[in-house]
Coordinates of C-alpha atoms and ligand atoms in Angstrom, one line a residue:
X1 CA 124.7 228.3 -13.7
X2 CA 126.6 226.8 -10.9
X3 CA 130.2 225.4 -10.8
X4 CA 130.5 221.8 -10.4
X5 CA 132.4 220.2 -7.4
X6 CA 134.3 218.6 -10.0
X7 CA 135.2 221.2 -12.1
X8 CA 138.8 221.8 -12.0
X9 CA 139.8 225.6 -11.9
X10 CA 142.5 226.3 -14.8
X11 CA 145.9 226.0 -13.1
X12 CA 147.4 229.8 -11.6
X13 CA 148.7 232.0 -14.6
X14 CA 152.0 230.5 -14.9
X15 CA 151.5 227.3 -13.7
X16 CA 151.4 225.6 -16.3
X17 CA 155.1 224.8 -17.6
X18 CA 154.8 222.5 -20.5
X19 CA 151.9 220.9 -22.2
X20 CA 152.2 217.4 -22.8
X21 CA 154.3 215.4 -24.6
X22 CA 152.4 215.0 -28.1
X23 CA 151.3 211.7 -29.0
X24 CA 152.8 211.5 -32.3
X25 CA 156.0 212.4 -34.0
X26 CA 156.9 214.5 -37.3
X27 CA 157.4 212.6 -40.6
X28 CA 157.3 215.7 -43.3
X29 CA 158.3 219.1 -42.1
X30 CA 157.0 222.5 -44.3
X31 CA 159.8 225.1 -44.2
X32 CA 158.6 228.8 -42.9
X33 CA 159.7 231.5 -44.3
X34 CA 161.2 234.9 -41.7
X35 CA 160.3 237.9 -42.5
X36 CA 162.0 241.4 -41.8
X37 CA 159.6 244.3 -40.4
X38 CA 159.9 246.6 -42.8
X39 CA 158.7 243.2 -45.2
X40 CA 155.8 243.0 -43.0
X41 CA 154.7 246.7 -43.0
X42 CA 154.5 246.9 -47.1
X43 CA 152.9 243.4 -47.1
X44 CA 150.3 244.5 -44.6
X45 CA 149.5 248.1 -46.5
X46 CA 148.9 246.0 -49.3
X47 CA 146.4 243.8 -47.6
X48 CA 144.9 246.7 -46.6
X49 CA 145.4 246.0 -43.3
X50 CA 143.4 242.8 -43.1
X51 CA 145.8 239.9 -42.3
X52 CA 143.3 238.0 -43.9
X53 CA 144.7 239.3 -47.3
X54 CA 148.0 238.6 -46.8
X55 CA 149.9 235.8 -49.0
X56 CA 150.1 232.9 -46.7
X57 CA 154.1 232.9 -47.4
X58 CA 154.5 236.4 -45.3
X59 CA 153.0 235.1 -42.4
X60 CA 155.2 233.4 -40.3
X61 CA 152.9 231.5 -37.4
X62 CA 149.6 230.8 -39.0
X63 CA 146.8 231.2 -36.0
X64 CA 144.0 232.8 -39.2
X65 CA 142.2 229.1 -38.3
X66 CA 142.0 225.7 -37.2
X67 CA 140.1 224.6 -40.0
X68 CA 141.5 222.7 -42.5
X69 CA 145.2 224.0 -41.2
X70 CA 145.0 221.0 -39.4
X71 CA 148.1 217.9 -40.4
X72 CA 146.5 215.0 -41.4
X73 CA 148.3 211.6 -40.0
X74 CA 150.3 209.0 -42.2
X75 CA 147.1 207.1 -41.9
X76 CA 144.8 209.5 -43.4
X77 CA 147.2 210.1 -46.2
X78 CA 147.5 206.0 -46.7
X79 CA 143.6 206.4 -47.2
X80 CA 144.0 209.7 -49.7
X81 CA 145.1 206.5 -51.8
X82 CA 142.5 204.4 -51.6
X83 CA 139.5 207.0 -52.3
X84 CA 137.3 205.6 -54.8
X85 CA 137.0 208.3 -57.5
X86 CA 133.0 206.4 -58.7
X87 CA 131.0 209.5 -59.5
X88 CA 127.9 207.3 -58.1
X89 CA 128.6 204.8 -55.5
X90 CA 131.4 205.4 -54.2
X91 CA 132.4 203.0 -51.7
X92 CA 134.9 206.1 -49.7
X93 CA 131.2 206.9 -49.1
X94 CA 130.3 204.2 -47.2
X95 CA 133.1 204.6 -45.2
X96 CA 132.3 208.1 -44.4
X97 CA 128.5 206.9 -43.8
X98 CA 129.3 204.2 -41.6
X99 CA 131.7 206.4 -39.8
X100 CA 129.6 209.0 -39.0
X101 CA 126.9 206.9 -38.5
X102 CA 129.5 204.6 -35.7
X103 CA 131.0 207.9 -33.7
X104 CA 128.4 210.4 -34.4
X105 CA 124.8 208.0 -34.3
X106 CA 122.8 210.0 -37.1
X107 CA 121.5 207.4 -39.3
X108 CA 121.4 209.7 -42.4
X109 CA 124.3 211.2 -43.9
X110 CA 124.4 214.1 -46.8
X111 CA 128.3 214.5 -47.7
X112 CA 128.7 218.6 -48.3
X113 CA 132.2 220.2 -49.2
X114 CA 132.5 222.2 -45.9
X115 CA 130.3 223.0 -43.3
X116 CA 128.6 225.9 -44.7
X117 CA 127.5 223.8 -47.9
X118 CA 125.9 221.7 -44.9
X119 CA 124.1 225.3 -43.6
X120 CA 123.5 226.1 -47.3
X121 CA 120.9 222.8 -47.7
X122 CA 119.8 222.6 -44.1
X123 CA 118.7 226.8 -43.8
X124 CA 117.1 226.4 -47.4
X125 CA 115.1 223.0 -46.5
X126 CA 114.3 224.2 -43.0
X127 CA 114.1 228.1 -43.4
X128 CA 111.1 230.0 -44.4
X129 CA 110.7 233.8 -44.5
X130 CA 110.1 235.3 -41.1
X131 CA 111.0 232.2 -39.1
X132 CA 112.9 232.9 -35.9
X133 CA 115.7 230.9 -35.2
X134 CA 117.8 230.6 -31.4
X135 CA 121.2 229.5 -31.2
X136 CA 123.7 229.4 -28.3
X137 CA 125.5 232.8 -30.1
X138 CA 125.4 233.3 -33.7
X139 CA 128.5 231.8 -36.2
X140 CA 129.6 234.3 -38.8
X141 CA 128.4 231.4 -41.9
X142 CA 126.0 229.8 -39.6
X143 CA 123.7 233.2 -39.0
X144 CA 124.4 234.3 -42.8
X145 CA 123.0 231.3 -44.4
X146 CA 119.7 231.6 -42.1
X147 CA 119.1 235.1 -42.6
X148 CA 119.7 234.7 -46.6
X149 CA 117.2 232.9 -46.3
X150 CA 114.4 234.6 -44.0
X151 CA 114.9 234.1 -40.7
X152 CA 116.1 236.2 -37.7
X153 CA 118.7 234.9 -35.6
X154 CA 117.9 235.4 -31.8
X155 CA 120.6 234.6 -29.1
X156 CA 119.9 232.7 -26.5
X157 CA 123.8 231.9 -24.8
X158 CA 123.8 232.6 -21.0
X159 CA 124.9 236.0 -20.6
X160 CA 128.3 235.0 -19.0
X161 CA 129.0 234.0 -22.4
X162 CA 129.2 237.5 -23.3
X163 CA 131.8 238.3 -20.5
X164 CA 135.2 237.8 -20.9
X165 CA 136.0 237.6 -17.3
X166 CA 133.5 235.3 -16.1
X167 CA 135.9 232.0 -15.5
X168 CA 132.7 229.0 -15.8
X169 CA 132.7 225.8 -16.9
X170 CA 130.1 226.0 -19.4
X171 CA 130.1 229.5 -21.1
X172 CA 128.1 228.0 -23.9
X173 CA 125.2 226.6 -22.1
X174 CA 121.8 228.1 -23.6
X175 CA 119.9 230.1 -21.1
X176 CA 116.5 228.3 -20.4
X177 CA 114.9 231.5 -20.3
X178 CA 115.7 233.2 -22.8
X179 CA 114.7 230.1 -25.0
X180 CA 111.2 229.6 -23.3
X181 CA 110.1 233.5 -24.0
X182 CA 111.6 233.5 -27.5
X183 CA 108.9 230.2 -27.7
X184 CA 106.4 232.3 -25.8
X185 CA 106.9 235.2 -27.9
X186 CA 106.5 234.0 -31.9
X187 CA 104.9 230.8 -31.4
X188 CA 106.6 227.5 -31.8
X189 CA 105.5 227.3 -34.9
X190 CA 107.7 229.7 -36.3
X191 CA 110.8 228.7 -34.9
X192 CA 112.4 226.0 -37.4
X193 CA 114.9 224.7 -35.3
X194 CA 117.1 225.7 -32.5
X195 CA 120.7 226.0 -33.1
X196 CA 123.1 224.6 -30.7
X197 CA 126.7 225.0 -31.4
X198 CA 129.5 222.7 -29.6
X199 CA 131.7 224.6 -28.2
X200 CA 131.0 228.5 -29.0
X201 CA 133.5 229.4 -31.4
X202 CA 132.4 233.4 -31.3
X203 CA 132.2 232.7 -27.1
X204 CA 135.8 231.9 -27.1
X205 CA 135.5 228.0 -28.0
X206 CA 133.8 227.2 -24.3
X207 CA 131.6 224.2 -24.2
X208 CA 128.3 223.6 -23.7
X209 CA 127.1 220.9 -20.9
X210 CA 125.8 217.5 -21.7
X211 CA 123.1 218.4 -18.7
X212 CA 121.8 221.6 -20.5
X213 CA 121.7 220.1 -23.6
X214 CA 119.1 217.6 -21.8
X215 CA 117.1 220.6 -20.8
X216 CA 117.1 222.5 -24.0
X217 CA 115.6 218.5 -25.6
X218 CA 113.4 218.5 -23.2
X219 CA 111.6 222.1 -23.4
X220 CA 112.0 221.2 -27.0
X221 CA 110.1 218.6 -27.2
X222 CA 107.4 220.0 -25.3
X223 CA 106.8 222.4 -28.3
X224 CA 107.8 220.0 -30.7
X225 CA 110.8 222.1 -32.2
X226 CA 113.8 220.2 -33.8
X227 CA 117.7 220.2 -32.4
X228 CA 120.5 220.9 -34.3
X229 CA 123.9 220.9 -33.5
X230 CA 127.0 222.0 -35.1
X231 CA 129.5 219.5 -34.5
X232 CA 132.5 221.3 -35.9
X233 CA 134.4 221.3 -32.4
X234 CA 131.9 218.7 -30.7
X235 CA 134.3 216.2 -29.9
X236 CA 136.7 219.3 -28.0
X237 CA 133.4 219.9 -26.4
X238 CA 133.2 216.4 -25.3
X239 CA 136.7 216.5 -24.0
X240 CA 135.7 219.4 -21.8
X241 CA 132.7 217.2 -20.5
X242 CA 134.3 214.7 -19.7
X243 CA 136.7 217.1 -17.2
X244 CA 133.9 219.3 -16.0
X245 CA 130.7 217.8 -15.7
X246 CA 130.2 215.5 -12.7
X247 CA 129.9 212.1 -13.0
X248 CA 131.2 211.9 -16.5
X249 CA 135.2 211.7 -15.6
X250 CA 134.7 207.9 -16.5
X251 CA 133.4 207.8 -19.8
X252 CA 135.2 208.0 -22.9
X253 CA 134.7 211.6 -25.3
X254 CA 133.5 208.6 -28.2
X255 CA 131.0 208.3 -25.4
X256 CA 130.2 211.3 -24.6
X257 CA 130.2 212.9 -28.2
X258 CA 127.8 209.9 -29.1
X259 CA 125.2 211.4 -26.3
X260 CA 125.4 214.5 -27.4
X261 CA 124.2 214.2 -30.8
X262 CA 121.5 211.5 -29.3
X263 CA 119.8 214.6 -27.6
X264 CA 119.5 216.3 -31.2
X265 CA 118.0 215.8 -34.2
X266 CA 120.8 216.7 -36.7
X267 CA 123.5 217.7 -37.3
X268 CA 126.0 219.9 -39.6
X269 CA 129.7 219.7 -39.3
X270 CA 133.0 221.3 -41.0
X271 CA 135.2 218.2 -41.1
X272 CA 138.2 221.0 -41.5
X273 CA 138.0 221.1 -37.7
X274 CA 137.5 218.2 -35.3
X275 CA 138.0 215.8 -37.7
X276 CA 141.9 217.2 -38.9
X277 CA 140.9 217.2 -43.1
X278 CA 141.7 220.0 -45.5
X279 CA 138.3 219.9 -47.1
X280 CA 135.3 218.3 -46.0
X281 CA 131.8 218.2 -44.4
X282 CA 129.0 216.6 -44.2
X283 CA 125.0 217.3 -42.7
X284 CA 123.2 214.3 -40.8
X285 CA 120.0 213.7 -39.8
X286 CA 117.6 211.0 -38.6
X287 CA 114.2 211.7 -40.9
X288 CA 113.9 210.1 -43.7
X289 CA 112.2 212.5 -45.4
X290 CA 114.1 215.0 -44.2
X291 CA 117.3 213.1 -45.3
X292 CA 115.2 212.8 -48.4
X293 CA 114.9 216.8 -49.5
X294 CA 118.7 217.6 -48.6
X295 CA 119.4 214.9 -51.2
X296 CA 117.4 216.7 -53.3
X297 CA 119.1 219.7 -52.8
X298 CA 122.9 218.7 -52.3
X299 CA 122.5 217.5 -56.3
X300 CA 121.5 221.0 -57.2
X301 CA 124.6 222.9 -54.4
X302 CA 127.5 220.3 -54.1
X303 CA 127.1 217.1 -55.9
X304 CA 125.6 213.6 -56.1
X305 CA 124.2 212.4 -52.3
X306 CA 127.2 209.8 -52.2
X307 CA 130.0 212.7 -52.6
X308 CA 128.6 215.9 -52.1
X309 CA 131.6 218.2 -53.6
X310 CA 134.0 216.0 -52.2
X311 CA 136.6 213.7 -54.3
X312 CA 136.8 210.2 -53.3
X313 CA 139.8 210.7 -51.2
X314 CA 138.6 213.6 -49.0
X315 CA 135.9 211.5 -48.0
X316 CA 138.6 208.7 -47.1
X317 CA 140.2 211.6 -45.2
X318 CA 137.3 212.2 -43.2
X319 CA 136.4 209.3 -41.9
X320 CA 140.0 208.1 -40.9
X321 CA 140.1 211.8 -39.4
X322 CA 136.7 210.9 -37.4
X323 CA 138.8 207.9 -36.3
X324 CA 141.6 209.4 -34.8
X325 CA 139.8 211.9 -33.8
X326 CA 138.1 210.7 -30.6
X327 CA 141.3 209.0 -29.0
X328 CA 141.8 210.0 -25.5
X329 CA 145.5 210.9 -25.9
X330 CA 145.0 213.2 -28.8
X331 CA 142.2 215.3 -27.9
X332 CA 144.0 215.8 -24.5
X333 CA 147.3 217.4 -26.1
X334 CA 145.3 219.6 -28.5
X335 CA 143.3 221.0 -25.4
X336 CA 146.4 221.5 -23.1
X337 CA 148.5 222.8 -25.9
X338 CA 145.9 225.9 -26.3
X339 CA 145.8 225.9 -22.6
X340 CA 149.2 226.3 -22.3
X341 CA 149.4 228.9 -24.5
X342 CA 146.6 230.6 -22.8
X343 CA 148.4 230.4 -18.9
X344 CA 151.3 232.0 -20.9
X345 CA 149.5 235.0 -21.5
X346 CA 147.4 235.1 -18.5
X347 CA 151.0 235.0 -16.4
X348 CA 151.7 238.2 -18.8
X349 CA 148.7 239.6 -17.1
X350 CA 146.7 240.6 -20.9
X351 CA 143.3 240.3 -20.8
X352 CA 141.7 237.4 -22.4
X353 CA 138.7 235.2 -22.6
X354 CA 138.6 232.8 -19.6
X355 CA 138.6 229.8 -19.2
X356 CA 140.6 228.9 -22.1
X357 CA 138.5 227.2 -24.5
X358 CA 138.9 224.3 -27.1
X359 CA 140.4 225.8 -30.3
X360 CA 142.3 229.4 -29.6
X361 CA 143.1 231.8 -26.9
X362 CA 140.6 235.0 -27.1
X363 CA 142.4 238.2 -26.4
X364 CA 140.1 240.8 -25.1
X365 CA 141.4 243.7 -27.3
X366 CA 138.7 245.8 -25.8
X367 CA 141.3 245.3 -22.7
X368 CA 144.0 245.3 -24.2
X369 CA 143.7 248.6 -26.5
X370 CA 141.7 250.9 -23.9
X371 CA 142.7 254.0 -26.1
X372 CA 141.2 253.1 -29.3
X373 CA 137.8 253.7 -29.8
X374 CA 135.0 250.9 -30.6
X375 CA 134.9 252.4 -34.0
X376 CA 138.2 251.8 -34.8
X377 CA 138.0 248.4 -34.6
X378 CA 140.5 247.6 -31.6
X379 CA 140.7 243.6 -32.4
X380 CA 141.3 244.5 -36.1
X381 CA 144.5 246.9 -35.0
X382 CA 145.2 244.2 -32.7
X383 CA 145.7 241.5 -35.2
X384 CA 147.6 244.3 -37.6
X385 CA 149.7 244.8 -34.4
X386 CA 150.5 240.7 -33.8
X387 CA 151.1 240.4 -38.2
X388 CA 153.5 243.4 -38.0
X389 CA 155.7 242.3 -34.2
X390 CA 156.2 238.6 -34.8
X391 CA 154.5 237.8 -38.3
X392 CA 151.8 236.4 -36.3
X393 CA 148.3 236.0 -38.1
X394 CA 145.7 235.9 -35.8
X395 CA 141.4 236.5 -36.2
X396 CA 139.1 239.7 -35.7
X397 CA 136.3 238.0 -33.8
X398 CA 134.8 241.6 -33.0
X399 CA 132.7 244.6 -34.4
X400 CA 134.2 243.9 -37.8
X401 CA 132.8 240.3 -37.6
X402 CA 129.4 240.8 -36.4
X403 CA 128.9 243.0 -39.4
X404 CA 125.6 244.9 -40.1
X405 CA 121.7 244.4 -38.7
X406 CA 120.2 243.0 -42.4
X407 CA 116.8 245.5 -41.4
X408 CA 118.8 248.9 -40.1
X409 CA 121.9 248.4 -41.7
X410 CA 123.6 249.4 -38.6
X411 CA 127.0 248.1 -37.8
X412 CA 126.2 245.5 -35.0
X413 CA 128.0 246.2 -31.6
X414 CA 129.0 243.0 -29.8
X415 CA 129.9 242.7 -26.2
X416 CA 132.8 240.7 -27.5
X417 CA 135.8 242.4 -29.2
X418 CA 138.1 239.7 -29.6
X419 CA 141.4 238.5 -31.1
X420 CA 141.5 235.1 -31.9
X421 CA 144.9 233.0 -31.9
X422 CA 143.5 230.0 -33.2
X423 CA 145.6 226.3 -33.1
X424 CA 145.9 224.1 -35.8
X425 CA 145.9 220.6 -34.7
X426 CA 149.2 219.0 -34.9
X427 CA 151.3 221.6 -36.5
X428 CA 152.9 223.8 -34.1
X429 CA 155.3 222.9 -31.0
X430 CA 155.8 224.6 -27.9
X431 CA 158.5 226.7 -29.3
X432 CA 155.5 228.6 -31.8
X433 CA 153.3 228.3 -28.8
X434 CA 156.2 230.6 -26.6
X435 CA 157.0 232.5 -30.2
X436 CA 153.2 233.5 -29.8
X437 CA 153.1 234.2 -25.8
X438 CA 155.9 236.7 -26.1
X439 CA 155.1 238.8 -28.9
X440 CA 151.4 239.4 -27.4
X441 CA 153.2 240.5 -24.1
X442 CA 155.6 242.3 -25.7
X443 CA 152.8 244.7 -27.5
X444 CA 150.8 244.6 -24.4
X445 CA 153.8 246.0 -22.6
X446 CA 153.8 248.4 -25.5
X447 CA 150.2 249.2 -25.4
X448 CA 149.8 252.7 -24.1
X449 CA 151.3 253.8 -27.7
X450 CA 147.7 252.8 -29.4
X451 CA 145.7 255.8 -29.5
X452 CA 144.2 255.4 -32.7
X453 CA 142.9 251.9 -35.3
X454 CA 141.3 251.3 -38.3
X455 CA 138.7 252.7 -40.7
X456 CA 137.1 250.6 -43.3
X457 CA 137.9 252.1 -47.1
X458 CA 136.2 248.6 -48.8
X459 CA 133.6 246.9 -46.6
X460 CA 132.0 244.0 -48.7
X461 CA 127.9 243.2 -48.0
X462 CA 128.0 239.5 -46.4
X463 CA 130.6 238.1 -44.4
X464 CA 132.5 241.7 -44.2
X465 CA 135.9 240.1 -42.6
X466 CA 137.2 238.3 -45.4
X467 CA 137.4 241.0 -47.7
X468 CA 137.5 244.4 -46.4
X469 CA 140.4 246.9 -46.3
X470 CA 140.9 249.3 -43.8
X471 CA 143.4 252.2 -43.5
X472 CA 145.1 253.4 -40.4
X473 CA 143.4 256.4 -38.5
X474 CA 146.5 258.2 -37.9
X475 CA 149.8 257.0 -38.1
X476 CA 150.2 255.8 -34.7
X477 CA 153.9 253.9 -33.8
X478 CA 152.1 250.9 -34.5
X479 CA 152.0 251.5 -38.1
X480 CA 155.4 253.4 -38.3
X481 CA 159.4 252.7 -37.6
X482 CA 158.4 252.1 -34.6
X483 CA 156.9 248.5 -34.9
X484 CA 159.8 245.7 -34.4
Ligands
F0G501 N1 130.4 226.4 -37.6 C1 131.4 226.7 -36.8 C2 131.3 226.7 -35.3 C3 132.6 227.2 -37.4 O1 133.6 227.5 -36.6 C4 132.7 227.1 -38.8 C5 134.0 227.6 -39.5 C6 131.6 226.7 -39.6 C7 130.5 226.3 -38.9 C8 131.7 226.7 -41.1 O2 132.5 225.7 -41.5 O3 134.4 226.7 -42.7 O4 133.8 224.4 -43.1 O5 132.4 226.2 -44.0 N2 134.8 228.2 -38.9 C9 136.1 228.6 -39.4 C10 136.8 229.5 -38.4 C11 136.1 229.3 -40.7 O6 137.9 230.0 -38.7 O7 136.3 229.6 -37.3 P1 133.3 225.7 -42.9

């Protein structure tokens, strides 16, 4: 993978001194509520020290997600009014159709309550036992929902995707290789589809370009395999096209996003992300008969084919979100807003994932916690560490995450041991953005008193994160008076 001529390095740590102005202003403000540390410290023993657990009202700056934290605009709310409730028929439907179908191009779209209700139907009308399925790094749902239901998930990201350090354009480009021996190796006959995300979320939210997409079609299509893409964050991937690749500076995202999903065959999506709803989803594809089984199925799993788990009004929501949601001026402040709050901690000198990608700043907590042992879970104590200094809540994107091989039962060991301060669209101002950059150089100045993390004492079968509890190894100053 080269860098393009056009590819802008990310300004010098520091550089950055603002983001821009946002292209909007606040009509309904949500009060937050300051806690003190000792406040923190019970609340977080009785999460057992997964910030996931904790009430949201304890947590001052929410960075858990982007999805569905996002504010929705006066005009999506206006349209919240005018959902038509019709069990069958509902004309919010069309809207969501014809949307979808405008921005997106797939003629045939299955409405699904969130993204993995979209996985759910897809895996189980795609997925037979043994089949093999490649994907540009595995998502926590995404991976779950395929091996539930037979198939072994192979990664085929470039392997700078794995490396926090390396500072490329494209860290979510498939490698060409890797995808061509997979092929070579099982037979294309057992490999379903290939999974393309846009961007990597578990990469660090880094894109993937619109010229390697072309490639993966093409080598595709040789072997007649099918493409499809989640679309969650496609249109911040689109963004970052548009910036990096050459000769697409001129186009527009809606654009680029629209040849995107023209080089693949489907697609699912979490409409809690890009397109700023609470709730929401929805799976697209351009066989008929395809189309035809995953309304089959989205009867049995979410609801009728013209609401799939959704109320009238969420899918109102959606479609005005899938509106908004390509404008130029608006994708550009939610970029430079993460980007800003990425140079803020790259000035600090902590170690992160570079670049910056589309949805959070990655802290390498590898890096950033050299004392405490992989098994201990350094992102976990990490994101105790952030809840307990500032009453930040961030995301374990690490060991803790990856979870368990399904055949050895082995906890998995990713290159990748990650903290994830993930933005909400819209919500936040540069104040929470500086809130945010000083507490994680404040612990990082701190860091050399983290001997010891975390040890499980619950650890749940699927999807281990959400649930678990863990229990401090020794009471390190993290987890004593010491903490502010
Ligand atoms: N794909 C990607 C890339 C995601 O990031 C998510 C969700 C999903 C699929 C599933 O969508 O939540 O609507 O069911 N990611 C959230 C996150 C949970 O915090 O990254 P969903």
């Amino acid at each position: 993978m080269s860098v393009s001529d056009s590819f802008e390095p990310p300004a010098e740590p520091g550089a950055r001194l603002r983001h821009p102005a946002e292209p909007w202003r606040v009509k309904s403000v949500e009060p937050l509520r300051l806690t003190s540390p000792q406040e923190r410290r019970d609340a977080l023993e009785q999460a057992g020290y997964n910030v996931g657990l904790l009430p949201a009202d304890l947590v001052y700056i929410d960075l858990y997600t982007d999805s569905g934290t996002s504010a929705m605009s006066d005009r999506q709310w206006a349209a919240v009014m005018l959902g038509d409730e019709s069990y069958a028929g509902s004309r919010s439907f069309y809207r969501l159709e014809a949307a979808v179908r405008r921005y997106y191009g797939y003629e045939h779209v299955i409405p699904a309550h969130q993204g993995r209700a979209a996985e759910n139907i897809l895996s189980r009308i795609l997925i037979r036992p043994g089949h093999q399925v490649p994907g540009n790094m595995y998502f926590t749902t995404t991976r779950t929902h395929q091996e539930l239901n037979g198939a072994v998930f192979h990664d085929i990201v470039v392997d700078e995707a794995h490396d926090p350090a390396a500072d490329l354009p494209f860290k979510g480009n498939v490698d060409l290789g890797k995808l061509e021996r997979l092929i070579d190796k099982v037979g294309a006959e057992q490999i379903p589809y290939v999974s393309l995300a846009a961007t990597v979320n578990m990469a660090g939210g880094q894109p993937i370009s619109l010229a390697n997409m072309a490639d993966v079609r093409e080598l595709t299509r040789r072997h007649r395999i099918p493409v499809i893409l989640d679309a969650a964050r496609a249109v911040e991937n689109a963004w970052f096209i548009k910036q990096r690749e050459p000769g697409r500076g001129e186009e527009t995202v809606a654009e680029i996003l629209r040849e995107m999903c023209a080089l693949t065959d489907g697609a699912t999506m979490s409409a809690k992300k890009d397109s700023f709803a609470n709730i929401g989803g929805w799976l697209a594809v351009r066989d008929p008969q395809l189309a035809e089984k995953a309304r089959n199925l989205v009867v049995v799993y979410e609801g009728l084919h013209t609401y799939g788990g959704m109320a009238g009004r969420d899918l109102e929501a959606v479609a005005q979100g899938i509106e908004e949601s390509v404008r130029e001026d608006g994708i550009r402040t939610r970029i430079e807003q993460v980007a800003y709050l990425g140079d803020r901690i790259a000035a600090a000198g902590v170690p992160m994932v570079r670049p910056v990608g589309g949805h959070a700043v990655f802290l390498d907590a590898r890096a950033f916690l050299p004392a405490v042992p992989p098994e201990e879970f350094p992102a976990q104590t990490l994101t105790c560490a952030l809840y307990l200094d500032a009453g930040i809540r961030s995301t374990e994107r690490g060991a803790v995450s990856a979870g368990r091989d399904p055949d050895t039962g082995e906890n998995r060991c990713p290159r990748l041991e990650l903290v994830r301060l993930t933005i909400p669209r819209r919500v936040y101002t540069q104040s929470h953005m500086d809130v945010v950059a000083d507490s994680v150089a404040r612990l990082h100045a701190r860091r050399g008193e983290f001997a010891s993390g975390v040890s499980f004492t619950h650890e749940p079968a699927t999807l281990r994160f959400f649930q678990s509890r863990f229990r401090p190894v020794a009471s390190a100053p993290l987890f004593g008076p010491a903490a502010r």
